mmCIF file of C-alpha atoms and ligand atoms in Angstrom:
data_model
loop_
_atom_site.group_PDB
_atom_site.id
_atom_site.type_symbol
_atom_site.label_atom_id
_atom_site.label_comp_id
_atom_site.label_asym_id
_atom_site.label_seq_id
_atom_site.Cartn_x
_atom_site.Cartn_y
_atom_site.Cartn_z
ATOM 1 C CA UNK A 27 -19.209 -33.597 6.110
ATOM 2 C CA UNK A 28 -16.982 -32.996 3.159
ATOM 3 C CA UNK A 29 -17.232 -29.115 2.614
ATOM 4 C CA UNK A 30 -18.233 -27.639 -0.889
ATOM 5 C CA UNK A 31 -15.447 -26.158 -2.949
ATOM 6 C CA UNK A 32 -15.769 -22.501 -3.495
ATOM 7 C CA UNK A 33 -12.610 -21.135 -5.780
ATOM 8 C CA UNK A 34 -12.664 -17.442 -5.724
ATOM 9 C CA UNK A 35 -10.952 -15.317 -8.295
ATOM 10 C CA UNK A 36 -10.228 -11.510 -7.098
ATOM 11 C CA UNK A 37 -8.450 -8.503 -8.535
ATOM 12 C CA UNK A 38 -7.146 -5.277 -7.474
ATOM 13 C CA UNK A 39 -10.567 -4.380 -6.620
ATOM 14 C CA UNK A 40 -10.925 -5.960 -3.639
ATOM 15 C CA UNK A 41 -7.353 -4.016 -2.546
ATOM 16 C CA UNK A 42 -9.210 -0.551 -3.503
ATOM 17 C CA UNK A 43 -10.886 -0.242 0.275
ATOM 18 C CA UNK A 44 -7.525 -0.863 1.909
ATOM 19 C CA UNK A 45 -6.328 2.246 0.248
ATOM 20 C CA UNK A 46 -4.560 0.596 -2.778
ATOM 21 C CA UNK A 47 -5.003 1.849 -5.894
ATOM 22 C CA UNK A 48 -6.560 -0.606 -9.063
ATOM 23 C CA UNK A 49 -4.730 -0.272 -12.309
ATOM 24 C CA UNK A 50 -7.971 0.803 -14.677
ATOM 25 C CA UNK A 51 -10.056 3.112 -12.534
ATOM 26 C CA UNK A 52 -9.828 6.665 -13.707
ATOM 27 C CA UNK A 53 -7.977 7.388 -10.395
ATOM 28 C CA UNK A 54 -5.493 4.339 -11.413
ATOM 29 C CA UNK A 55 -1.709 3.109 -10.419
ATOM 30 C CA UNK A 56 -0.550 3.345 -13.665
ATOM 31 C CA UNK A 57 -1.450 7.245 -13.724
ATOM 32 C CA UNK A 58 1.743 8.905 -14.775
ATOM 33 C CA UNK A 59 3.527 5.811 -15.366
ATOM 34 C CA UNK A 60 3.333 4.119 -19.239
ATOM 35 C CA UNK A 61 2.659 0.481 -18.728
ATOM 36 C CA UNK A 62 5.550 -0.369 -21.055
ATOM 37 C CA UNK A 63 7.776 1.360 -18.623
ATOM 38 C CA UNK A 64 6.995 -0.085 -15.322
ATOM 39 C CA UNK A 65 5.611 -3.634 -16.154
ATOM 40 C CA UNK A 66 7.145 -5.363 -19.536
ATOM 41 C CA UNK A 67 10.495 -7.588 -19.847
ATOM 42 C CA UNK A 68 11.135 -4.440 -22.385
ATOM 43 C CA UNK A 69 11.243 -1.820 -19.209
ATOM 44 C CA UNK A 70 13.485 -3.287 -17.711
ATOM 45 C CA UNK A 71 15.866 -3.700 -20.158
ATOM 46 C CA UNK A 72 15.492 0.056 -20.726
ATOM 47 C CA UNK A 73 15.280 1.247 -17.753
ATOM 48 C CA UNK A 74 15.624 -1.121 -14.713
ATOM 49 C CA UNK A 75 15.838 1.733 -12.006
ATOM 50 C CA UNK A 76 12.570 3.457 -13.093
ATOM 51 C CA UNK A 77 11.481 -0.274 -12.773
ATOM 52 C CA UNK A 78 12.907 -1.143 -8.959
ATOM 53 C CA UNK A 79 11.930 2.408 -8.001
ATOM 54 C CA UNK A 80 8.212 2.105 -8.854
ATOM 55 C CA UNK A 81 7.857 -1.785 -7.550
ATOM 56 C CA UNK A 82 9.725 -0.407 -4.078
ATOM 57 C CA UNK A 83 7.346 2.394 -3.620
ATOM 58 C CA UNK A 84 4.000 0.021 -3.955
ATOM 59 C CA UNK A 85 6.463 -2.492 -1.514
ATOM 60 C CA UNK A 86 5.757 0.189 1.234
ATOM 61 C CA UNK A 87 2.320 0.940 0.154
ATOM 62 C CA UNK A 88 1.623 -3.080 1.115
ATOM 63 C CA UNK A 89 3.383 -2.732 3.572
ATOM 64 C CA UNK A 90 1.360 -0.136 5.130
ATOM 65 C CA UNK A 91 -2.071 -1.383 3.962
ATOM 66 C CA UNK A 92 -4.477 -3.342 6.204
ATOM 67 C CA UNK A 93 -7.158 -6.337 5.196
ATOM 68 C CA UNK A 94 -10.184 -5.124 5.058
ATOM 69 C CA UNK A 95 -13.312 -6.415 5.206
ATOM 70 C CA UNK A 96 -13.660 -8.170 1.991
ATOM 71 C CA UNK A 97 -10.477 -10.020 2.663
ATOM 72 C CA UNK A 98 -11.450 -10.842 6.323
ATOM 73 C CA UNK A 99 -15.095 -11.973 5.286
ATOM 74 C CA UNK A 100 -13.346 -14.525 2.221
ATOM 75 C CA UNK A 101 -11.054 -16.077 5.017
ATOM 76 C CA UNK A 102 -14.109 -16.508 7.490
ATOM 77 C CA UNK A 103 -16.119 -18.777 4.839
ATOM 78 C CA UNK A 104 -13.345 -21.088 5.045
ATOM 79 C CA UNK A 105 -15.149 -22.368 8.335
ATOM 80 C CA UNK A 106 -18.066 -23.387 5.974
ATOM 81 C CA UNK A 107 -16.076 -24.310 2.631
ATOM 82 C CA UNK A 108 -12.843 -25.372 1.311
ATOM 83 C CA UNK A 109 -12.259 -21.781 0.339
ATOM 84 C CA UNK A 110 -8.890 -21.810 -2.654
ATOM 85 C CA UNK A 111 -8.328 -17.577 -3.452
ATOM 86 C CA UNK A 112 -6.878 -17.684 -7.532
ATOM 87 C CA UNK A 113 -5.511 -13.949 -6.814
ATOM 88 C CA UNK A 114 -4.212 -11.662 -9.448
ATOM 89 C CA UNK A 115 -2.856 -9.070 -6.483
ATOM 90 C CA UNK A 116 0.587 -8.822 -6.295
ATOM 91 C CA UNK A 117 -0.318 -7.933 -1.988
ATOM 92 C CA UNK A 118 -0.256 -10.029 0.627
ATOM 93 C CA UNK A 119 -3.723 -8.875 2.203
ATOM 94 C CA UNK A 120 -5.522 -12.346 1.837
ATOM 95 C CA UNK A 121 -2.545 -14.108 3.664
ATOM 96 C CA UNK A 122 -2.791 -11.441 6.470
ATOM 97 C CA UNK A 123 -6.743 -12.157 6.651
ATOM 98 C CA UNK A 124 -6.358 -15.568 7.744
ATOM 99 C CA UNK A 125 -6.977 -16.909 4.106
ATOM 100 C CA UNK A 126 -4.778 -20.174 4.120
ATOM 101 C CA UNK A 127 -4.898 -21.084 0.205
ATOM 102 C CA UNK A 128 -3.555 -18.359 -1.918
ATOM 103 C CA UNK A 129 -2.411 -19.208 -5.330
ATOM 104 C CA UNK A 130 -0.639 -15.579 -6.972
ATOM 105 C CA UNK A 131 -1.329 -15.364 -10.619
ATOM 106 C CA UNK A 132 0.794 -12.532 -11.099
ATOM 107 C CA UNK A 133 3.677 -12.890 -8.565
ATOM 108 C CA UNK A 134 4.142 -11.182 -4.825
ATOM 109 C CA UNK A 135 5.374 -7.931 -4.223
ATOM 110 C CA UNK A 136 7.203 -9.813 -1.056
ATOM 111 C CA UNK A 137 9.327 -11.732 -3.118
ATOM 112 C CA UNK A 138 12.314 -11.081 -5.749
ATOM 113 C CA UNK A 139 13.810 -13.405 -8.131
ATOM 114 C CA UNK A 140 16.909 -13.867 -10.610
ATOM 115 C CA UNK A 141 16.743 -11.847 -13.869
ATOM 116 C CA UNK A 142 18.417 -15.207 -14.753
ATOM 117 C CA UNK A 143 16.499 -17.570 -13.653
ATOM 118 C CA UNK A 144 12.946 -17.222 -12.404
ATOM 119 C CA UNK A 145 12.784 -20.017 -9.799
ATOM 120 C CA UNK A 146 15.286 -18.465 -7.922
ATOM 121 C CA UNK A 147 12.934 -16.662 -5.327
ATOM 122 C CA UNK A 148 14.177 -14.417 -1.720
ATOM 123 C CA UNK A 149 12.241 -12.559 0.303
ATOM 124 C CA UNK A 150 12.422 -9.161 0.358
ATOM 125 C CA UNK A 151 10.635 -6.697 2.961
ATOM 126 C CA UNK A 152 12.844 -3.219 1.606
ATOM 127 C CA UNK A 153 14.446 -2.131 -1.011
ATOM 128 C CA UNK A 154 15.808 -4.163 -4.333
ATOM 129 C CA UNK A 155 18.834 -2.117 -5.585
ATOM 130 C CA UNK A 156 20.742 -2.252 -8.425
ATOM 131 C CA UNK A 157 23.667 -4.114 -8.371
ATOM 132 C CA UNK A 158 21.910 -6.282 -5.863
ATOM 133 C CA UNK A 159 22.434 -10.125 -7.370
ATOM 134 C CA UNK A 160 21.385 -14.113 -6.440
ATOM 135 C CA UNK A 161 23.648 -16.266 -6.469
ATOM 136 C CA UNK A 162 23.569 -17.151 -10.285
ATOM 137 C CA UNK A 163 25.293 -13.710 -10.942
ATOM 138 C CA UNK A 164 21.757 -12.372 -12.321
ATOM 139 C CA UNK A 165 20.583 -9.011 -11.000
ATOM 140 C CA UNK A 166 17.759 -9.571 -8.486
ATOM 141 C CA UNK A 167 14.023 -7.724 -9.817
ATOM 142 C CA UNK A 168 10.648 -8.195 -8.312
ATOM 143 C CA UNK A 169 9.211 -11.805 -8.556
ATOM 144 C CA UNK A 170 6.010 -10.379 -10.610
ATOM 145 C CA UNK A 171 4.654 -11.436 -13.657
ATOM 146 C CA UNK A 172 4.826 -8.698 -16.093
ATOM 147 C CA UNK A 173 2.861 -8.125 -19.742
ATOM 148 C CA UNK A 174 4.699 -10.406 -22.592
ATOM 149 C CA UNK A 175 5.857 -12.913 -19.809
ATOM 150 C CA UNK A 176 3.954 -16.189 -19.545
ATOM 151 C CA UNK A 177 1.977 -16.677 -16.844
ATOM 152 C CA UNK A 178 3.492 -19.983 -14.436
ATOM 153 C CA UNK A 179 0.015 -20.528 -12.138
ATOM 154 C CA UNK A 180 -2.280 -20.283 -14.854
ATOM 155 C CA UNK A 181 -2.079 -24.242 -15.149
ATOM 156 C CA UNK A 182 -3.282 -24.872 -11.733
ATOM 157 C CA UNK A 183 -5.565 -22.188 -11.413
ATOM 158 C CA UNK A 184 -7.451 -23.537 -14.217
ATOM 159 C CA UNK A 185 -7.577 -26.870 -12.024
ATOM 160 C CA UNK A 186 -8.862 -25.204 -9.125
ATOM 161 C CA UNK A 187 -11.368 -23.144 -11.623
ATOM 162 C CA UNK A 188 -12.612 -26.393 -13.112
ATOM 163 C CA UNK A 189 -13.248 -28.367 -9.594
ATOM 164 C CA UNK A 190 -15.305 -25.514 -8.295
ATOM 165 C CA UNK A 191 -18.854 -26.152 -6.764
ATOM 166 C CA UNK A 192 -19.498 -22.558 -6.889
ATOM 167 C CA UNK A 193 -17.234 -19.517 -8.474
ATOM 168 C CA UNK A 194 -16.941 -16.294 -7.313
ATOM 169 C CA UNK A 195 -14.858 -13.454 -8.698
ATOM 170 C CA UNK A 196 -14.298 -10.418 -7.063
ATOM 171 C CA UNK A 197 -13.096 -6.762 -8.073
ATOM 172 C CA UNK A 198 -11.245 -7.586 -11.366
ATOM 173 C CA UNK A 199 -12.065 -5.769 -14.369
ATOM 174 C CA UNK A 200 -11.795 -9.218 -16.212
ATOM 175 C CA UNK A 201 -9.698 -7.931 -19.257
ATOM 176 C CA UNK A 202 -6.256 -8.969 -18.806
ATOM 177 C CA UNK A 203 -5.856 -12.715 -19.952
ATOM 178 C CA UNK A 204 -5.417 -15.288 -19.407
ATOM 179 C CA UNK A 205 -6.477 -14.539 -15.944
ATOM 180 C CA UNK A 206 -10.000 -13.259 -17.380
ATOM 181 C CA UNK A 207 -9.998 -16.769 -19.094
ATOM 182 C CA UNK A 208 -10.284 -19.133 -15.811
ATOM 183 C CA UNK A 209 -13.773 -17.769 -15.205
ATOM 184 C CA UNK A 210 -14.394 -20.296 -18.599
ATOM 185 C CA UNK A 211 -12.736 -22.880 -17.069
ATOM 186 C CA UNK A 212 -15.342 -22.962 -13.967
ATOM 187 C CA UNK A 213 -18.071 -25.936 -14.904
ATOM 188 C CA UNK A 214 -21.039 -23.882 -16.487
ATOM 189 C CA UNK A 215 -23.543 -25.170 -14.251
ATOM 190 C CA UNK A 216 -22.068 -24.277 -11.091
ATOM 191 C CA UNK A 217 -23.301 -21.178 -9.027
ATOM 192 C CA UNK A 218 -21.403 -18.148 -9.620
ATOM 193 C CA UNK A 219 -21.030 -14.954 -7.973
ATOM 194 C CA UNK A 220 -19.586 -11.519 -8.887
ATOM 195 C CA UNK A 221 -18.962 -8.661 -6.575
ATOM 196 C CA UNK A 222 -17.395 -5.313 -7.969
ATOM 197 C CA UNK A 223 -18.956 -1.948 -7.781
ATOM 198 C CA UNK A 224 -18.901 -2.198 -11.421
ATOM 199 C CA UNK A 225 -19.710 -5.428 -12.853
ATOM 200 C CA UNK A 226 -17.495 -6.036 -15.844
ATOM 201 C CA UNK A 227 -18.663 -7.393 -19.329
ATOM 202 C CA UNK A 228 -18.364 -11.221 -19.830
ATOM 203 C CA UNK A 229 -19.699 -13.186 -22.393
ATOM 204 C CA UNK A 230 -19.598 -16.945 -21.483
ATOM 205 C CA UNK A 231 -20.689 -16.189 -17.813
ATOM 206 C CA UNK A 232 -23.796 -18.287 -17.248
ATOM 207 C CA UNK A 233 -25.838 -19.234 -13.640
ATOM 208 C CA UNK A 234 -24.081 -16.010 -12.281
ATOM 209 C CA UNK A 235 -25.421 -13.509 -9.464
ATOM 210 C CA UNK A 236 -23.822 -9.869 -9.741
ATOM 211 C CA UNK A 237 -23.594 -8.186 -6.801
ATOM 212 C CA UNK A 238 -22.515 -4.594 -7.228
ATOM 213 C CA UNK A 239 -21.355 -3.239 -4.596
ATOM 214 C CA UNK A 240 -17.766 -2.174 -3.263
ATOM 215 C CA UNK A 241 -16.485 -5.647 -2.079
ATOM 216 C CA UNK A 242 -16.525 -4.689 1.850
ATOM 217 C CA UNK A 243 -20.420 -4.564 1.704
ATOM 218 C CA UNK A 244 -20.866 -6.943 -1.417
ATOM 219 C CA UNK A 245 -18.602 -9.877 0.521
ATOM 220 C CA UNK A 246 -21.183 -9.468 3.705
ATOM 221 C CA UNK A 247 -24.011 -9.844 1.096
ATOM 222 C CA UNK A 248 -22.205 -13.249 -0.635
ATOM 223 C CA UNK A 249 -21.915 -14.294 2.498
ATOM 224 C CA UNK A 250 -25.504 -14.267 3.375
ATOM 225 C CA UNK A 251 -26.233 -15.749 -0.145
ATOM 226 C CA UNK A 252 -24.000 -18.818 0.091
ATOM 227 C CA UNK A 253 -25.750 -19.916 3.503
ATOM 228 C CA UNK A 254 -27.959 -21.872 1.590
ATOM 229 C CA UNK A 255 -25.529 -23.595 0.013
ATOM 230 C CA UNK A 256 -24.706 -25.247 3.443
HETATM 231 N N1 APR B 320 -14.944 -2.823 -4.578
HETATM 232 C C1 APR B 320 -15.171 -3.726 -5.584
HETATM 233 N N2 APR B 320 -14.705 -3.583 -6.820
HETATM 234 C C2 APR B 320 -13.960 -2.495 -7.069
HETATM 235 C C3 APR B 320 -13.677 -1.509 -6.085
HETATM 236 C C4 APR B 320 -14.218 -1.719 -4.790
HETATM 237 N N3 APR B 320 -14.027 -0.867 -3.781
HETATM 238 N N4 APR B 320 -12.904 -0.559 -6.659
HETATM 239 C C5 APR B 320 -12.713 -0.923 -7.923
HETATM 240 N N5 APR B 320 -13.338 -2.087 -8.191
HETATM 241 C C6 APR B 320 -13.362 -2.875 -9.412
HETATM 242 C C7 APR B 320 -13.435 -2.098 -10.706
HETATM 243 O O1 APR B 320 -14.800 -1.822 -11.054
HETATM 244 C C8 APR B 320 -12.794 -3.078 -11.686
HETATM 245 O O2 APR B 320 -13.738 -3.980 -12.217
HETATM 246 O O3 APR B 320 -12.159 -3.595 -9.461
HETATM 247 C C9 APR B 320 -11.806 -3.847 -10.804
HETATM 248 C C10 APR B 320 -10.358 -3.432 -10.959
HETATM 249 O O4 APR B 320 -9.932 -3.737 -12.256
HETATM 250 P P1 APR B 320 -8.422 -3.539 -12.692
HETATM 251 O O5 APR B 320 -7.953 -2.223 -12.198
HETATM 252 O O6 APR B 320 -8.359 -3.800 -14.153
HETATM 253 O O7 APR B 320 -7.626 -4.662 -11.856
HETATM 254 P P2 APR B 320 -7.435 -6.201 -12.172
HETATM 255 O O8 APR B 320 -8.618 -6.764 -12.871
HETATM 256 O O9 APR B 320 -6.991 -6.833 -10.908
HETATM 257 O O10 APR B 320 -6.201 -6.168 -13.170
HETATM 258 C C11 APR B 320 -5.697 -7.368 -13.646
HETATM 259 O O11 APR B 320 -3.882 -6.286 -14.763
HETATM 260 O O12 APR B 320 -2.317 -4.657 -14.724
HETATM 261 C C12 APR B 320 -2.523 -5.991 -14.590
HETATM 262 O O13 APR B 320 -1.212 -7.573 -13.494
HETATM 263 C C13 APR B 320 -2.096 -6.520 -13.253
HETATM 264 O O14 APR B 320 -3.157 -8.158 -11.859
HETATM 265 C C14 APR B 320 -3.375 -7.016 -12.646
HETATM 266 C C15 APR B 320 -4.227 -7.308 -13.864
#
């Protein structure tokens, strides 16, 4: 039996319960660190050190961070559905989970690329220093997609959005686009679901179940829900 596609959108939200911080909760990542700094194509020029420093520091917070639940519980409905995770987490906590396809919106804090040229992609596990360069001659920075860059994946991910058979999005605050977008692209009569322990504001969602919980309990509970789907 051909399995139902079930495209999943998630956010830093579903990160929170493995200890990392989200960017807009009062308790936020950004706290003492001015967005401009950290995350634009203008930081960097201004300050690239500030820049490495802060992406090395959340490197080792990943690092140290476990799946939990939520993650575990998306990667288990892959025995009932063609599960495809659009993620806008820069972690690597769905691959760890057993989730098998991951598209990153906004880049991997596992990877580093050319200031040069942004196709030229390394691993990295430690530290990016400066001074540290590809092959191109361009200093090496973290392969994430910051504000004022263009956004590679968001082509596919609208694919995947549009061939859904039911659309879930969970723990994103929904207001950074075009991420917040693909929940248009989804076909507007398919079932969709929303887990955060604060469902955000959107318009054009129609046929949609909140659930709102933290996304540990509020994955169990889509779970349960999508059995009839089966
Ligand atoms: N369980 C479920 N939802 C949660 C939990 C939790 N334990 N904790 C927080 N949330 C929800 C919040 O209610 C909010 O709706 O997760 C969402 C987090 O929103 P943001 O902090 O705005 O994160 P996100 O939507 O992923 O941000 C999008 O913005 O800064 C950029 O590039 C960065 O990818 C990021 C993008």
């Amino acid at each position: 039996m051909v399995k139902k596609k079930l495209v999943v959108l998630t956010g830093a939200g579903i990160s929170a319960e493995s200890g990392l911080k989200t960017f807009r909760d009062s308790d936020g990542l950004w706290e003492g660190y001015d967005i401009e700094d950290v995350a634009t194509p203008r930081g960097w020029r201004k300050n690239p050190q500030l820049v490495l420093d802060f992406y090395n520091y959340r490197r080792k917070e990943v690092a140290k961070a476990q799946p939990n639940a939520a993650h575990v519980g998306l990667a288990a409905l892959q025995d009932d559905f063609d599960v495809k995770i659009i993620t806008q987490n820069i972690d690597d906590l769905h691959e760890r989970a057993g989730s098998k396809s991951i598209l990153h919106l906004h880049g991997e804090i596992f990877k580093m690329r050319s200031e040069i040229d942004e196709e030229r992609l390394y691993d990295i596990r430690d530290d990016i220093k400066l001074g540290d360069t590809a092959e191109d001659g361009g200093q090496l920075r973290p392969a994430i997609v910051w504000f004022e860059e263009a956004v590679p994946m968001i082509e596919p991910a609208a694919e995947l959005a549009a061939a859904a058979d039911i659309f879930v999005v969970v723990g994103t605050s929904l207001v950074v686009y075009p991420a917040a977008g693909l929940v248009n692209y989804a076909p507007r009569h398919c079932p969709k679901f929303i887990v955060d322990k604060k469902i955000p504001y959107n318009s054009s969602f129609y046929n949609v179940t909140s659930i709102e919980k933290p996304a540990t309990e509020g994955v169990a509970e889509l779970r349960e829900l999508l059995k009839k789907f089966l």
